[in-house]
Amino acid sequence: HLTRFYDAHNGREGIAVLGFELGSGHETASLRFGSEIERVFNQYLHMHPRLLVSERIFEYSDVRTKKRFKGREHGATVMQELGKMKVFEAFAYYKDDEKGEVDKGTVIRFVERKGTYASQQGFGNPQGVLPGLVAVQCTFDGTSIPAYSDHWVSNVHNRNSFLKTLNDILGFTSKVDFNAGVVAAGR
């Protein structure tokens, strides 16, 4: 993602990946998923298919083997699924408008997870991180402070087109008049 982002934005810094966690529907014994991630993915397929990074949802499972020690199946090996995660990614926006070229910089990652992969309270979440990642406790050395980027939408090429895409896919409607900040910034 980082190389593609820098290539798309001429080496300038910015936000390469935004993550959104979707609800996973009702918990069941078999860890089946509700339809929220499929609904969002299908909205992209239907309304903005060129924004999809891949044309599928990736699935990851935490499957473990254990031996039974009671009953008729004593000593039998069984596989048990303890967690499941679904992930798909879409490019965040078009360079100009939805009829134009896709901006292959910023990616939106949608995640749905259950069981051992499920979200938990606090920063340290050793069982609930994305595959391949390890949770690390957040620390600051006294020369740095935590910062949150709440202004990234103003850096897109066409703000209105991006907001329309968010509305098409997620039903998002802006509560802010973004043009007020643009005028103040000299545009």
mmCIF file with all atom_site columns, C-alpha atoms in Angstrom:
data_model
loop_
_atom_site.group_PDB
_atom_site.id
_atom_site.type_symbol
_atom_site.label_atom_id
_atom_site.label_alt_id
_atom_site.label_comp_id
_atom_site.label_asym_id
_atom_site.label_entity_id
_atom_site.label_seq_id
_atom_site.pdbx_PDB_ins_code
_atom_site.Cartn_x
_atom_site.Cartn_y
_atom_site.Cartn_z
_atom_site.occupancy
_atom_site.B_iso_or_equiv
_atom_site.pdbx_formal_charge
_atom_site.auth_seq_id
_atom_site.auth_comp_id
_atom_site.auth_asym_id
_atom_site.auth_atom_id
_atom_site.pdbx_PDB_model_num
ATOM 1   C CA . HIS A 1 1   ? 0.000   0.000   0.000   1.00 0.00 ? 1   HIS A CA 1
ATOM 2   C CA . LEU A 1 2   ? 2.727   2.488   0.874   1.00 0.00 ? 2   LEU A CA 1
ATOM 3   C CA . THR A 1 3   ? 4.619   2.193   -2.405  1.00 0.00 ? 3   THR A CA 1
ATOM 4   C CA . ARG A 1 4   ? 1.404   2.494   -4.411  1.00 0.00 ? 4   ARG A CA 1
ATOM 5   C CA . PHE A 1 5   ? 0.338   5.491   -2.300  1.00 0.00 ? 5   PHE A CA 1
ATOM 6   C CA . TYR A 1 6   ? 3.642   7.348   -2.801  1.00 0.00 ? 6   TYR A CA 1
ATOM 7   C CA . ASP A 1 7   ? 3.640   6.557   -6.516  1.00 0.00 ? 7   ASP A CA 1
ATOM 8   C CA . ALA A 1 8   ? 0.072   7.904   -6.836  1.00 0.00 ? 8   ALA A CA 1
ATOM 9   C CA . HIS A 1 9   ? 0.865   11.071  -4.867  1.00 0.00 ? 9   HIS A CA 1
ATOM 10  C CA . ASN A 1 10  ? 4.357   11.899  -6.175  1.00 0.00 ? 10  ASN A CA 1
ATOM 11  C CA . GLY A 1 11  ? 6.068   10.964  -2.916  1.00 0.00 ? 11  GLY A CA 1
ATOM 12  C CA . ARG A 1 12  ? 3.980   13.347  -0.785  1.00 0.00 ? 12  ARG A CA 1
ATOM 13  C CA . GLU A 1 13  ? 2.876   12.222  2.647   1.00 0.00 ? 13  GLU A CA 1
ATOM 14  C CA . GLY A 1 14  ? -0.717  11.544  3.552   1.00 0.00 ? 14  GLY A CA 1
ATOM 15  C CA . ILE A 1 15  ? -3.065  8.805   4.678   1.00 0.00 ? 15  ILE A CA 1
ATOM 16  C CA . ALA A 1 16  ? -2.526  5.540   2.796   1.00 0.00 ? 16  ALA A CA 1
ATOM 17  C CA . VAL A 1 17  ? -5.092  3.314   4.534   1.00 0.00 ? 17  VAL A CA 1
ATOM 18  C CA . LEU A 1 18  ? -8.245  4.112   6.493   1.00 0.00 ? 18  LEU A CA 1
ATOM 19  C CA . GLY A 1 19  ? -9.800  1.281   8.471   1.00 0.00 ? 19  GLY A CA 1
ATOM 20  C CA . PHE A 1 20  ? -13.488 0.791   9.199   1.00 0.00 ? 20  PHE A CA 1
ATOM 21  C CA . GLU A 1 21  ? -14.745 -2.028  11.387  1.00 0.00 ? 21  GLU A CA 1
ATOM 22  C CA . LEU A 1 22  ? -18.189 -3.271  10.446  1.00 0.00 ? 22  LEU A CA 1
ATOM 23  C CA . GLY A 1 23  ? -20.587 -5.071  12.758  1.00 0.00 ? 23  GLY A CA 1
ATOM 24  C CA . SER A 1 24  ? -20.771 -8.793  12.285  1.00 0.00 ? 24  SER A CA 1
ATOM 25  C CA . GLY A 1 25  ? -24.456 -9.478  12.760  1.00 0.00 ? 25  GLY A CA 1
ATOM 26  C CA . HIS A 1 26  ? -25.674 -12.009 15.284  1.00 0.00 ? 26  HIS A CA 1
ATOM 27  C CA . GLU A 1 27  ? -23.241 -14.303 17.094  1.00 0.00 ? 27  GLU A CA 1
ATOM 28  C CA . THR A 1 28  ? -23.987 -17.980 16.530  1.00 0.00 ? 28  THR A CA 1
ATOM 29  C CA . ALA A 1 29  ? -22.291 -21.160 17.640  1.00 0.00 ? 29  ALA A CA 1
ATOM 30  C CA . SER A 1 30  ? -20.783 -21.644 14.188  1.00 0.00 ? 30  SER A CA 1
ATOM 31  C CA . LEU A 1 31  ? -19.469 -18.050 14.024  1.00 0.00 ? 31  LEU A CA 1
ATOM 32  C CA . ARG A 1 32  ? -21.454 -17.278 10.858  1.00 0.00 ? 32  ARG A CA 1
ATOM 33  C CA . PHE A 1 33  ? -21.499 -13.677 9.794   1.00 0.00 ? 33  PHE A CA 1
ATOM 34  C CA . GLY A 1 34  ? -24.326 -11.276 9.339   1.00 0.00 ? 34  GLY A CA 1
ATOM 35  C CA . SER A 1 35  ? -24.469 -9.486  6.031   1.00 0.00 ? 35  SER A CA 1
ATOM 36  C CA . GLU A 1 36  ? -22.990 -6.039  6.755   1.00 0.00 ? 36  GLU A CA 1
ATOM 37  C CA . ILE A 1 37  ? -19.614 -6.538  5.059   1.00 0.00 ? 37  ILE A CA 1
ATOM 38  C CA . GLU A 1 38  ? -21.282 -8.334  2.141   1.00 0.00 ? 38  GLU A CA 1
ATOM 39  C CA . ARG A 1 39  ? -23.818 -5.479  1.853   1.00 0.00 ? 39  ARG A CA 1
ATOM 40  C CA . VAL A 1 40  ? -21.061 -2.833  1.697   1.00 0.00 ? 40  VAL A CA 1
ATOM 41  C CA . PHE A 1 41  ? -19.005 -4.933  -0.740  1.00 0.00 ? 41  PHE A CA 1
ATOM 42  C CA . ASN A 1 42  ? -22.072 -5.418  -2.973  1.00 0.00 ? 42  ASN A CA 1
ATOM 43  C CA . GLN A 1 43  ? -22.710 -1.659  -2.934  1.00 0.00 ? 43  GLN A CA 1
ATOM 44  C CA . TYR A 1 44  ? -19.194 -1.168  -4.307  1.00 0.00 ? 44  TYR A CA 1
ATOM 45  C CA . LEU A 1 45  ? -19.760 -3.900  -6.926  1.00 0.00 ? 45  LEU A CA 1
ATOM 46  C CA . HIS A 1 46  ? -23.020 -2.294  -7.983  1.00 0.00 ? 46  HIS A CA 1
ATOM 47  C CA . MET A 1 47  ? -22.211 1.436   -7.786  1.00 0.00 ? 47  MET A CA 1
ATOM 48  C CA . HIS A 1 48  ? -18.414 1.867   -7.816  1.00 0.00 ? 48  HIS A CA 1
ATOM 49  C CA . PRO A 1 49  ? -16.767 -1.384  -9.000  1.00 0.00 ? 49  PRO A CA 1
ATOM 50  C CA . ARG A 1 50  ? -13.645 0.395   -10.308 1.00 0.00 ? 50  ARG A CA 1
ATOM 51  C CA . LEU A 1 51  ? -12.801 1.452   -6.738  1.00 0.00 ? 51  LEU A CA 1
ATOM 52  C CA . LEU A 1 52  ? -12.433 -2.144  -5.519  1.00 0.00 ? 52  LEU A CA 1
ATOM 53  C CA . VAL A 1 53  ? -8.808  -3.162  -4.931  1.00 0.00 ? 53  VAL A CA 1
ATOM 54  C CA . SER A 1 54  ? -9.789  -6.824  -5.318  1.00 0.00 ? 54  SER A CA 1
ATOM 55  C CA . GLU A 1 55  ? -13.035 -8.331  -6.557  1.00 0.00 ? 55  GLU A CA 1
ATOM 56  C CA . ARG A 1 56  ? -13.514 -10.493 -3.487  1.00 0.00 ? 56  ARG A CA 1
ATOM 57  C CA . ILE A 1 57  ? -13.748 -10.499 0.286   1.00 0.00 ? 57  ILE A CA 1
ATOM 58  C CA . PHE A 1 58  ? -10.797 -12.199 2.008   1.00 0.00 ? 58  PHE A CA 1
ATOM 59  C CA . GLU A 1 59  ? -11.579 -14.539 4.910   1.00 0.00 ? 59  GLU A CA 1
ATOM 60  C CA . TYR A 1 60  ? -9.283  -15.603 7.747   1.00 0.00 ? 60  TYR A CA 1
ATOM 61  C CA . SER A 1 61  ? -10.066 -18.229 10.378  1.00 0.00 ? 61  SER A CA 1
ATOM 62  C CA . ASP A 1 62  ? -8.490  -19.137 13.720  1.00 0.00 ? 62  ASP A CA 1
ATOM 63  C CA . VAL A 1 63  ? -8.888  -22.906 13.580  1.00 0.00 ? 63  VAL A CA 1
ATOM 64  C CA . ARG A 1 64  ? -7.351  -25.080 16.273  1.00 0.00 ? 64  ARG A CA 1
ATOM 65  C CA . THR A 1 65  ? -7.018  -28.827 16.714  1.00 0.00 ? 65  THR A CA 1
ATOM 66  C CA . LYS A 1 66  ? -7.845  -30.503 20.000  1.00 0.00 ? 66  LYS A CA 1
ATOM 67  C CA . LYS A 1 67  ? -8.341  -34.034 21.298  1.00 0.00 ? 67  LYS A CA 1
ATOM 68  C CA . ARG A 1 68  ? -11.548 -35.176 22.936  1.00 0.00 ? 68  ARG A CA 1
ATOM 69  C CA . PHE A 1 69  ? -11.092 -36.682 26.377  1.00 0.00 ? 69  PHE A CA 1
ATOM 70  C CA . LYS A 1 70  ? -14.682 -37.662 27.205  1.00 0.00 ? 70  LYS A CA 1
ATOM 71  C CA . GLY A 1 71  ? -17.471 -39.667 25.649  1.00 0.00 ? 71  GLY A CA 1
ATOM 72  C CA . ARG A 1 72  ? -17.587 -42.088 22.739  1.00 0.00 ? 72  ARG A CA 1
ATOM 73  C CA . GLU A 1 73  ? -15.116 -40.078 20.675  1.00 0.00 ? 73  GLU A CA 1
ATOM 74  C CA . HIS A 1 74  ? -12.384 -40.221 23.367  1.00 0.00 ? 74  HIS A CA 1
ATOM 75  C CA . GLY A 1 75  ? -9.005  -39.554 21.722  1.00 0.00 ? 75  GLY A CA 1
ATOM 76  C CA . ALA A 1 76  ? -10.498 -38.270 18.482  1.00 0.00 ? 76  ALA A CA 1
ATOM 77  C CA . THR A 1 77  ? -8.978  -35.132 16.989  1.00 0.00 ? 77  THR A CA 1
ATOM 78  C CA . VAL A 1 78  ? -11.406 -32.335 16.220  1.00 0.00 ? 78  VAL A CA 1
ATOM 79  C CA . MET A 1 79  ? -10.971 -29.012 14.474  1.00 0.00 ? 79  MET A CA 1
ATOM 80  C CA . GLN A 1 80  ? -12.629 -26.063 16.137  1.00 0.00 ? 80  GLN A CA 1
ATOM 81  C CA . GLU A 1 81  ? -13.052 -22.610 14.641  1.00 0.00 ? 81  GLU A CA 1
ATOM 82  C CA . LEU A 1 82  ? -12.490 -20.018 17.371  1.00 0.00 ? 82  LEU A CA 1
ATOM 83  C CA . GLY A 1 83  ? -12.438 -16.835 15.333  1.00 0.00 ? 83  GLY A CA 1
ATOM 84  C CA . LYS A 1 84  ? -13.175 -15.483 11.895  1.00 0.00 ? 84  LYS A CA 1
ATOM 85  C CA . MET A 1 85  ? -12.392 -12.297 10.024  1.00 0.00 ? 85  MET A CA 1
ATOM 86  C CA . LYS A 1 86  ? -13.503 -10.895 6.678   1.00 0.00 ? 86  LYS A CA 1
ATOM 87  C CA . VAL A 1 87  ? -11.628 -8.071  4.944   1.00 0.00 ? 87  VAL A CA 1
ATOM 88  C CA . PHE A 1 88  ? -11.948 -6.163  1.685   1.00 0.00 ? 88  PHE A CA 1
ATOM 89  C CA . GLU A 1 89  ? -10.404 -2.973  0.397   1.00 0.00 ? 89  GLU A CA 1
ATOM 90  C CA . ALA A 1 90  ? -11.491 -0.221  -1.947  1.00 0.00 ? 90  ALA A CA 1
ATOM 91  C CA . PHE A 1 91  ? -9.724  2.859   -3.194  1.00 0.00 ? 91  PHE A CA 1
ATOM 92  C CA . ALA A 1 92  ? -11.141 5.855   -1.364  1.00 0.00 ? 92  ALA A CA 1
ATOM 93  C CA . TYR A 1 93  ? -11.933 8.118   -4.303  1.00 0.00 ? 93  TYR A CA 1
ATOM 94  C CA . TYR A 1 94  ? -11.605 9.095   -7.930  1.00 0.00 ? 94  TYR A CA 1
ATOM 95  C CA . LYS A 1 95  ? -9.087  11.683  -9.126  1.00 0.00 ? 95  LYS A CA 1
ATOM 96  C CA . ASP A 1 96  ? -11.792 14.042  -10.344 1.00 0.00 ? 96  ASP A CA 1
ATOM 97  C CA . ASP A 1 97  ? -15.246 12.485  -10.410 1.00 0.00 ? 97  ASP A CA 1
ATOM 98  C CA . GLU A 1 98  ? -16.725 8.989   -10.689 1.00 0.00 ? 98  GLU A CA 1
ATOM 99  C CA . LYS A 1 99  ? -16.480 9.029   -14.480 1.00 0.00 ? 99  LYS A CA 1
ATOM 100 C CA . GLY A 1 100 ? -12.740 9.714   -14.302 1.00 0.00 ? 100 GLY A CA 1
ATOM 101 C CA . GLU A 1 101 ? -9.655  7.831   -13.278 1.00 0.00 ? 101 GLU A CA 1
ATOM 102 C CA . VAL A 1 102 ? -9.415  6.071   -9.888  1.00 0.00 ? 102 VAL A CA 1
ATOM 103 C CA . ASP A 1 103 ? -6.966  7.665   -7.422  1.00 0.00 ? 103 ASP A CA 1
ATOM 104 C CA . LYS A 1 104 ? -4.837  4.654   -6.445  1.00 0.00 ? 104 LYS A CA 1
ATOM 105 C CA . GLY A 1 105 ? -3.440  6.285   -3.317  1.00 0.00 ? 105 GLY A CA 1
ATOM 106 C CA . THR A 1 106 ? -5.675  6.066   -0.263  1.00 0.00 ? 106 THR A CA 1
ATOM 107 C CA . VAL A 1 107 ? -7.378  2.738   0.450   1.00 0.00 ? 107 VAL A CA 1
ATOM 108 C CA . ILE A 1 108 ? -10.355 2.118   2.717   1.00 0.00 ? 108 ILE A CA 1
ATOM 109 C CA . ARG A 1 109 ? -10.121 -1.253  4.492   1.00 0.00 ? 109 ARG A CA 1
ATOM 110 C CA . PHE A 1 110 ? -13.378 -2.752  5.755   1.00 0.00 ? 110 PHE A CA 1
ATOM 111 C CA . VAL A 1 111 ? -13.062 -5.407  8.477   1.00 0.00 ? 111 VAL A CA 1
ATOM 112 C CA . GLU A 1 112 ? -15.608 -7.689  10.131  1.00 0.00 ? 112 GLU A CA 1
ATOM 113 C CA . ARG A 1 113 ? -14.407 -10.007 12.905  1.00 0.00 ? 113 ARG A CA 1
ATOM 114 C CA . LYS A 1 114 ? -15.645 -12.473 15.543  1.00 0.00 ? 114 LYS A CA 1
ATOM 115 C CA . GLY A 1 115 ? -14.380 -14.828 18.215  1.00 0.00 ? 115 GLY A CA 1
ATOM 116 C CA . THR A 1 116 ? -10.646 -14.658 18.896  1.00 0.00 ? 116 THR A CA 1
ATOM 117 C CA . TYR A 1 117 ? -10.286 -11.998 16.192  1.00 0.00 ? 117 TYR A CA 1
ATOM 118 C CA . ALA A 1 118 ? -13.030 -9.835  17.728  1.00 0.00 ? 118 ALA A CA 1
ATOM 119 C CA . SER A 1 119 ? -12.468 -6.276  18.870  1.00 0.00 ? 119 SER A CA 1
ATOM 120 C CA . GLN A 1 120 ? -11.931 -5.880  22.591  1.00 0.00 ? 120 GLN A CA 1
ATOM 121 C CA . GLN A 1 121 ? -11.670 -2.929  24.978  1.00 0.00 ? 121 GLN A CA 1
ATOM 122 C CA . GLY A 1 122 ? -8.316  -1.144  25.289  1.00 0.00 ? 122 GLY A CA 1
ATOM 123 C CA . PHE A 1 123 ? -5.254  -0.779  23.092  1.00 0.00 ? 123 PHE A CA 1
ATOM 124 C CA . GLY A 1 124 ? -3.610  -4.098  23.975  1.00 0.00 ? 124 GLY A CA 1
ATOM 125 C CA . ASN A 1 125 ? -5.663  -6.692  22.091  1.00 0.00 ? 125 ASN A CA 1
ATOM 126 C CA . PRO A 1 126 ? -3.396  -9.690  21.391  1.00 0.00 ? 126 PRO A CA 1
ATOM 127 C CA . GLN A 1 127 ? -6.183  -11.926 20.056  1.00 0.00 ? 127 GLN A CA 1
ATOM 128 C CA . GLY A 1 128 ? -8.111  -9.300  18.086  1.00 0.00 ? 128 GLY A CA 1
ATOM 129 C CA . VAL A 1 129 ? -5.601  -7.730  15.743  1.00 0.00 ? 129 VAL A CA 1
ATOM 130 C CA . LEU A 1 130 ? -5.511  -8.119  11.975  1.00 0.00 ? 130 LEU A CA 1
ATOM 131 C CA . PRO A 1 131 ? -3.727  -11.216 10.594  1.00 0.00 ? 131 PRO A CA 1
ATOM 132 C CA . GLY A 1 132 ? 0.026   -10.736 10.514  1.00 0.00 ? 132 GLY A CA 1
ATOM 133 C CA . LEU A 1 133 ? -0.019  -7.903  13.065  1.00 0.00 ? 133 LEU A CA 1
ATOM 134 C CA . VAL A 1 134 ? 0.848   -7.936  16.752  1.00 0.00 ? 134 VAL A CA 1
ATOM 135 C CA . ALA A 1 135 ? -0.742  -5.514  19.228  1.00 0.00 ? 135 ALA A CA 1
ATOM 136 C CA . VAL A 1 136 ? 1.748   -3.114  20.810  1.00 0.00 ? 136 VAL A CA 1
ATOM 137 C CA . GLN A 1 137 ? 1.018   -0.950  23.842  1.00 0.00 ? 137 GLN A CA 1
ATOM 138 C CA . CYS A 1 138 ? 1.063   2.728   22.892  1.00 0.00 ? 138 CYS A CA 1
ATOM 139 C CA . THR A 1 139 ? 3.893   4.703   24.558  1.00 0.00 ? 139 THR A CA 1
ATOM 140 C CA . PHE A 1 140 ? 5.194   8.241   24.129  1.00 0.00 ? 140 PHE A CA 1
ATOM 141 C CA . ASP A 1 141 ? 8.742   9.324   24.988  1.00 0.00 ? 141 ASP A CA 1
ATOM 142 C CA . GLY A 1 142 ? 7.949   12.830  26.226  1.00 0.00 ? 142 GLY A CA 1
ATOM 143 C CA . THR A 1 143 ? 9.021   14.520  22.986  1.00 0.00 ? 143 THR A CA 1
ATOM 144 C CA . SER A 1 144 ? 5.973   13.370  21.059  1.00 0.00 ? 144 SER A CA 1
ATOM 145 C CA . ILE A 1 145 ? 2.258   13.651  21.619  1.00 0.00 ? 145 ILE A CA 1
ATOM 146 C CA . PRO A 1 146 ? -0.640  11.592  20.294  1.00 0.00 ? 146 PRO A CA 1
ATOM 147 C CA . ALA A 1 147 ? -2.328  13.139  17.267  1.00 0.00 ? 147 ALA A CA 1
ATOM 148 C CA . TYR A 1 148 ? -5.508  12.329  15.392  1.00 0.00 ? 148 TYR A CA 1
ATOM 149 C CA . SER A 1 149 ? -6.065  13.223  11.776  1.00 0.00 ? 149 SER A CA 1
ATOM 150 C CA . ASP A 1 150 ? -9.574  14.594  11.424  1.00 0.00 ? 150 ASP A CA 1
ATOM 151 C CA . HIS A 1 151 ? -8.949  16.709  8.341   1.00 0.00 ? 151 HIS A CA 1
ATOM 152 C CA . TRP A 1 152 ? -7.973  14.206  5.653   1.00 0.00 ? 152 TRP A CA 1
ATOM 153 C CA . VAL A 1 153 ? -11.117 14.630  3.536   1.00 0.00 ? 153 VAL A CA 1
ATOM 154 C CA . SER A 1 154 ? -10.076 18.179  2.627   1.00 0.00 ? 154 SER A CA 1
ATOM 155 C CA . ASN A 1 155 ? -7.037  16.847  0.766   1.00 0.00 ? 155 ASN A CA 1
ATOM 156 C CA . VAL A 1 156 ? -8.909  14.896  -1.914  1.00 0.00 ? 156 VAL A CA 1
ATOM 157 C CA . HIS A 1 157 ? -9.082  16.180  -5.494  1.00 0.00 ? 157 HIS A CA 1
ATOM 158 C CA . ASN A 1 158 ? -12.864 16.456  -5.543  1.00 0.00 ? 158 ASN A CA 1
ATOM 159 C CA . ARG A 1 159 ? -14.466 16.643  -2.117  1.00 0.00 ? 159 ARG A CA 1
ATOM 160 C CA . ASN A 1 160 ? -18.044 16.528  -3.401  1.00 0.00 ? 160 ASN A CA 1
ATOM 161 C CA . SER A 1 161 ? -17.396 13.441  -5.525  1.00 0.00 ? 161 SER A CA 1
ATOM 162 C CA . PHE A 1 162 ? -15.808 11.667  -2.556  1.00 0.00 ? 162 PHE A CA 1
ATOM 163 C CA . LEU A 1 163 ? -18.703 12.553  -0.254  1.00 0.00 ? 163 LEU A CA 1
ATOM 164 C CA . LYS A 1 164 ? -21.147 11.307  -2.917  1.00 0.00 ? 164 LYS A CA 1
ATOM 165 C CA . THR A 1 165 ? -19.283 7.977   -3.035  1.00 0.00 ? 165 THR A CA 1
ATOM 166 C CA . LEU A 1 166 ? -19.500 7.661   0.767   1.00 0.00 ? 166 LEU A CA 1
ATOM 167 C CA . ASN A 1 167 ? -23.208 8.400   0.531   1.00 0.00 ? 167 ASN A CA 1
ATOM 168 C CA . ASP A 1 168 ? -23.697 5.818   -2.263  1.00 0.00 ? 168 ASP A CA 1
ATOM 169 C CA . ILE A 1 169 ? -21.877 3.075   -0.351  1.00 0.00 ? 169 ILE A CA 1
ATOM 170 C CA . LEU A 1 170 ? -22.523 3.784   3.329   1.00 0.00 ? 170 LEU A CA 1
ATOM 171 C CA . GLY A 1 171 ? -25.384 6.280   3.349   1.00 0.00 ? 171 GLY A CA 1
ATOM 172 C CA . PHE A 1 172 ? -22.971 8.840   4.858   1.00 0.00 ? 172 PHE A CA 1
ATOM 173 C CA . THR A 1 173 ? -24.056 12.468  4.782   1.00 0.00 ? 173 THR A CA 1
ATOM 174 C CA . SER A 1 174 ? -21.699 15.268  5.731   1.00 0.00 ? 174 SER A CA 1
ATOM 175 C CA . LYS A 1 175 ? -22.537 17.382  8.750   1.00 0.00 ? 175 LYS A CA 1
ATOM 176 C CA . VAL A 1 176 ? -19.915 19.991  7.828   1.00 0.00 ? 176 VAL A CA 1
ATOM 177 C CA . ASP A 1 177 ? -19.735 22.607  5.097   1.00 0.00 ? 177 ASP A CA 1
ATOM 178 C CA . PHE A 1 178 ? -16.278 21.751  3.743   1.00 0.00 ? 178 PHE A CA 1
ATOM 179 C CA . ASN A 1 179 ? -16.177 24.824  1.500   1.00 0.00 ? 179 ASN A CA 1
ATOM 180 C CA . ALA A 1 180 ? -15.944 27.112  4.563   1.00 0.00 ? 180 ALA A CA 1
ATOM 181 C CA . GLY A 1 181 ? -12.465 25.760  5.340   1.00 0.00 ? 181 GLY A CA 1
ATOM 182 C CA . VAL A 1 182 ? -11.399 25.930  1.706   1.00 0.00 ? 182 VAL A CA 1
ATOM 183 C CA . VAL A 1 183 ? -12.181 29.639  1.524   1.00 0.00 ? 183 VAL A CA 1
ATOM 184 C CA . ALA A 1 184 ? -10.192 30.227  4.716   1.00 0.00 ? 184 ALA A CA 1
ATOM 185 C CA . ALA A 1 185 ? -7.279  28.278  3.222   1.00 0.00 ? 185 ALA A CA 1
ATOM 186 C CA . GLY A 1 186 ? -7.163  30.553  0.190   1.00 0.00 ? 186 GLY A CA 1
ATOM 187 C CA . ARG A 1 187 ? -8.826  28.451  -2.500  1.00 0.00 ? 187 ARG A CA 1
#
